[in-house]
JSON list of C-alpha atoms in Angstrom, two decimals:
[
{"chain": "A", "resi": 1336, "resn": "MET", "atom": "CA", "xyz": [67.61, -55.33, -41.90]},
{"chain": "A", "resi": 1337, "resn": "GLY", "atom": "CA", "xyz": [65.94, -53.35, -44.64]},
{"chain": "A", "resi": 1338, "resn": "VAL", "atom": "CA", "xyz": [64.51, -49.86, -44.39]},
{"chain": "A", "resi": 1339, "resn": "LEU", "atom": "CA", "xyz": [61.03, -51.18, -43.51]},
{"chain": "A", "resi": 1340, "resn": "GLU", "atom": "CA", "xyz": [62.27, -53.33, -40.66]},
{"chain": "A", "resi": 1341, "resn": "ASP", "atom": "CA", "xyz": [64.63, -50.63, -39.38]},
{"chain": "A", "resi": 1342, "resn": "LEU", "atom": "CA", "xyz": [61.92, -47.97, -39.28]},
{"chain": "A", "resi": 1343, "resn": "ALA", "atom": "CA", "xyz": [59.37, -50.33, -37.74]},
{"chain": "A", "resi": 1344, "resn": "ASP", "atom": "CA", "xyz": [61.85, -51.52, -35.12]},
{"chain": "A", "resi": 1345, "resn": "ASP", "atom": "CA", "xyz": [62.85, -47.96, -34.20]},
{"chain": "A", "resi": 1346, "resn": "LEU", "atom": "CA", "xyz": [59.20, -47.05, -33.75]},
{"chain": "A", "resi": 1347, "resn": "ALA", "atom": "CA", "xyz": [58.59, -50.24, -31.75]},
{"chain": "A", "resi": 1348, "resn": "GLN", "atom": "CA", "xyz": [61.46, -49.41, -29.41]},
{"chain": "A", "resi": 1349, "resn": "ASP", "atom": "CA", "xyz": [60.18, -45.87, -28.90]},
{"chain": "A", "resi": 1350, "resn": "THR", "atom": "CA", "xyz": [56.63, -47.09, -28.36]},
{"chain": "A", "resi": 1351, "resn": "LEU", "atom": "CA", "xyz": [57.66, -49.76, -25.85]},
{"chain": "A", "resi": 1352, "resn": "ALA", "atom": "CA", "xyz": [59.69, -47.15, -23.96]},
{"chain": "A", "resi": 1353, "resn": "ALA", "atom": "CA", "xyz": [56.64, -44.88, -23.90]},
{"chain": "A", "resi": 1354, "resn": "VAL", "atom": "CA", "xyz": [54.48, -47.76, -22.63]},
{"chain": "A", "resi": 1355, "resn": "GLU", "atom": "CA", "xyz": [57.03, -48.40, -19.90]},
{"chain": "A", "resi": 1356, "resn": "GLU", "atom": "CA", "xyz": [57.03, -44.71, -18.96]},
{"chain": "A", "resi": 1357, "resn": "THR", "atom": "CA", "xyz": [53.26, -44.17, -19.07]},
{"chain": "A", "resi": 1358, "resn": "GLY", "atom": "CA", "xyz": [51.88, -47.63, -18.30]},
{"chain": "A", "resi": 1359, "resn": "ASP", "atom": "CA", "xyz": [49.51, -47.20, -21.26]},
{"chain": "A", "resi": 1360, "resn": "GLU", "atom": "CA", "xyz": [49.42, -50.58, -23.02]},
{"chain": "A", "resi": 1361, "resn": "LYS", "atom": "CA", "xyz": [46.82, -49.24, -25.48]},
{"chain": "A", "resi": 1362, "resn": "LEU", "atom": "CA", "xyz": [49.51, -47.06, -26.99]},
{"chain": "A", "resi": 1363, "resn": "ILE", "atom": "CA", "xyz": [50.81, -50.01, -29.03]},
{"chain": "A", "resi": 1364, "resn": "LYS", "atom": "CA", "xyz": [47.42, -50.49, -30.68]},
{"chain": "A", "resi": 1365, "resn": "ALA", "atom": "CA", "xyz": [47.00, -46.75, -31.27]},
{"chain": "A", "resi": 1366, "resn": "VAL", "atom": "CA", "xyz": [50.36, -46.53, -33.03]},
{"chain": "A", "resi": 1367, "resn": "ALA", "atom": "CA", "xyz": [49.66, -49.72, -35.00]},
{"chain": "A", "resi": 1368, "resn": "ASP", "atom": "CA", "xyz": [46.28, -48.38, -36.11]},
{"chain": "A", "resi": 1369, "resn": "ALA", "atom": "CA", "xyz": [47.83, -45.08, -37.18]},
{"chain": "A", "resi": 1370, "resn": "ILE", "atom": "CA", "xyz": [50.43, -46.92, -39.27]},
{"chain": "A", "resi": 1371, "resn": "GLY", "atom": "CA", "xyz": [47.92, -49.37, -40.71]},
{"chain": "A", "resi": 1372, "resn": "ALA", "atom": "CA", "xyz": [45.78, -46.56, -42.08]},
{"chain": "A", "resi": 1373, "resn": "SER", "atom": "CA", "xyz": [48.48, -45.89, -44.67]},
{"chain": "A", "resi": 1374, "resn": "SER", "atom": "CA", "xyz": [50.63, -48.99, -44.75]},
{"chain": "A", "resi": 1375, "resn": "PRO", "atom": "CA", "xyz": [49.46, -52.42, -43.57]},
{"chain": "A", "resi": 1376, "resn": "THR", "atom": "CA", "xyz": [52.93, -53.77, -44.42]},
{"chain": "A", "resi": 1377, "resn": "THR", "atom": "CA", "xyz": [54.59, -51.30, -42.06]},
{"chain": "A", "resi": 1378, "resn": "GLN", "atom": "CA", "xyz": [51.95, -52.01, -39.44]},
{"chain": "A", "resi": 1379, "resn": "GLU", "atom": "CA", "xyz": [52.75, -55.73, -39.51]},
{"chain": "A", "resi": 1380, "resn": "ALA", "atom": "CA", "xyz": [56.49, -55.05, -39.33]},
{"chain": "A", "resi": 1381, "resn": "PHE", "atom": "CA", "xyz": [55.88, -52.77, -36.32]},
{"chain": "A", "resi": 1382, "resn": "LEU", "atom": "CA", "xyz": [53.73, -55.37, -34.55]},
{"chain": "A", "resi": 1383, "resn": "THR", "atom": "CA", "xyz": [56.29, -58.06, -35.28]},
{"chain": "A", "resi": 1384, "resn": "ALA", "atom": "CA", "xyz": [59.06, -55.89, -33.81]},
{"chain": "A", "resi": 1385, "resn": "VAL", "atom": "CA", "xyz": [56.91, -55.24, -30.71]},
{"chain": "A", "resi": 1386, "resn": "ARG", "atom": "CA", "xyz": [56.28, -58.98, -30.26]},
{"chain": "A", "resi": 1387, "resn": "ILE", "atom": "CA", "xyz": [59.94, -59.88, -30.77]},
{"chain": "A", "resi": 1388, "resn": "ARG", "atom": "CA", "xyz": [61.17, -57.22, -28.34]},
{"chain": "A", "resi": 1389, "resn": "THR", "atom": "CA", "xyz": [58.53, -58.12, -25.75]},
{"chain": "A", "resi": 1390, "resn": "ALA", "atom": "CA", "xyz": [59.40, -61.82, -25.97]},
{"chain": "A", "resi": 1391, "resn": "ALA", "atom": "CA", "xyz": [63.13, -61.08, -25.76]},
{"chain": "A", "resi": 1392, "resn": "ALA", "atom": "CA", "xyz": [62.59, -58.91, -22.68]},
{"chain": "A", "resi": 1393, "resn": "ARG", "atom": "CA", "xyz": [60.63, -61.71, -20.99]},
{"chain": "A", "resi": 1394, "resn": "GLY", "atom": "CA", "xyz": [63.33, -64.21, -21.89]},
{"chain": "A", "resi": 1395, "resn": "ARG", "atom": "CA", "xyz": [66.05, -61.89, -20.60]},
{"chain": "A", "resi": 1396, "resn": "LYS", "atom": "CA", "xyz": [64.17, -61.40, -17.31]},
{"chain": "A", "resi": 1397, "resn": "THR", "atom": "CA", "xyz": [63.75, -65.15, -16.89]},
{"chain": "A", "resi": 1398, "resn": "LEU", "atom": "CA", "xyz": [67.45, -65.72, -17.54]},
{"chain": "A", "resi": 1399, "resn": "GLU", "atom": "CA", "xyz": [68.49, -62.98, -15.11]},
{"chain": "A", "resi": 1400, "resn": "ASP", "atom": "CA", "xyz": [66.13, -64.26, -12.40]},
{"chain": "A", "resi": 1401, "resn": "ARG", "atom": "CA", "xyz": [67.41, -67.82, -12.77]},
{"chain": "A", "resi": 1402, "resn": "LEU", "atom": "CA", "xyz": [71.03, -66.72, -12.71]},
{"chain": "A", "resi": 1403, "resn": "ALA", "atom": "CA", "xyz": [70.44, -64.58, -9.62]},
{"chain": "A", "resi": 1404, "resn": "ARG", "atom": "CA", "xyz": [68.84, -67.52, -7.80]},
{"chain": "A", "resi": 1405, "resn": "ALA", "atom": "CA", "xyz": [71.62, -69.88, -8.86]},
{"chain": "A", "resi": 1406, "resn": "ARG", "atom": "CA", "xyz": [74.28, -67.43, -7.70]},
{"chain": "A", "resi": 1407, "resn": "GLN", "atom": "CA", "xyz": [72.57, -67.25, -4.31]},
{"chain": "A", "resi": 1408, "resn": "GLY", "atom": "CA", "xyz": [72.55, -71.04, -4.08]},
{"chain": "A", "resi": 1409, "resn": "ASN", "atom": "CA", "xyz": [68.84, -71.32, -4.82]},
{"chain": "A", "resi": 1410, "resn": "ALA", "atom": "CA", "xyz": [68.95, -73.10, -8.15]},
{"chain": "A", "resi": 1411, "resn": "PRO", "atom": "CA", "xyz": [65.50, -74.21, -9.39]},
{"chain": "A", "resi": 1412, "resn": "ALA", "atom": "CA", "xyz": [64.44, -77.83, -9.16]},
{"chain": "A", "resi": 1413, "resn": "GLN", "atom": "CA", "xyz": [64.99, -79.85, -12.33]},
{"chain": "A", "resi": 1414, "resn": "GLY", "atom": "CA", "xyz": [61.95, -80.60, -14.43]}
]
């Protein structure tokens, strides 16, 4: 990744951790708005990193849940 993506991803990780800790989902928008005031490009990179990390976390949870059920002999129905 380049400097832009690295910085935006680091901030996204920190922000998502703060959301997890505080439960304040509005924090993402507040950080994005603060960034966007000086750099719309950085704002978009931040929001992209948030979306990617959120989607990956959902995918990881789905995978872990399915594996746990399969290991307990409760594999999901096909379809």
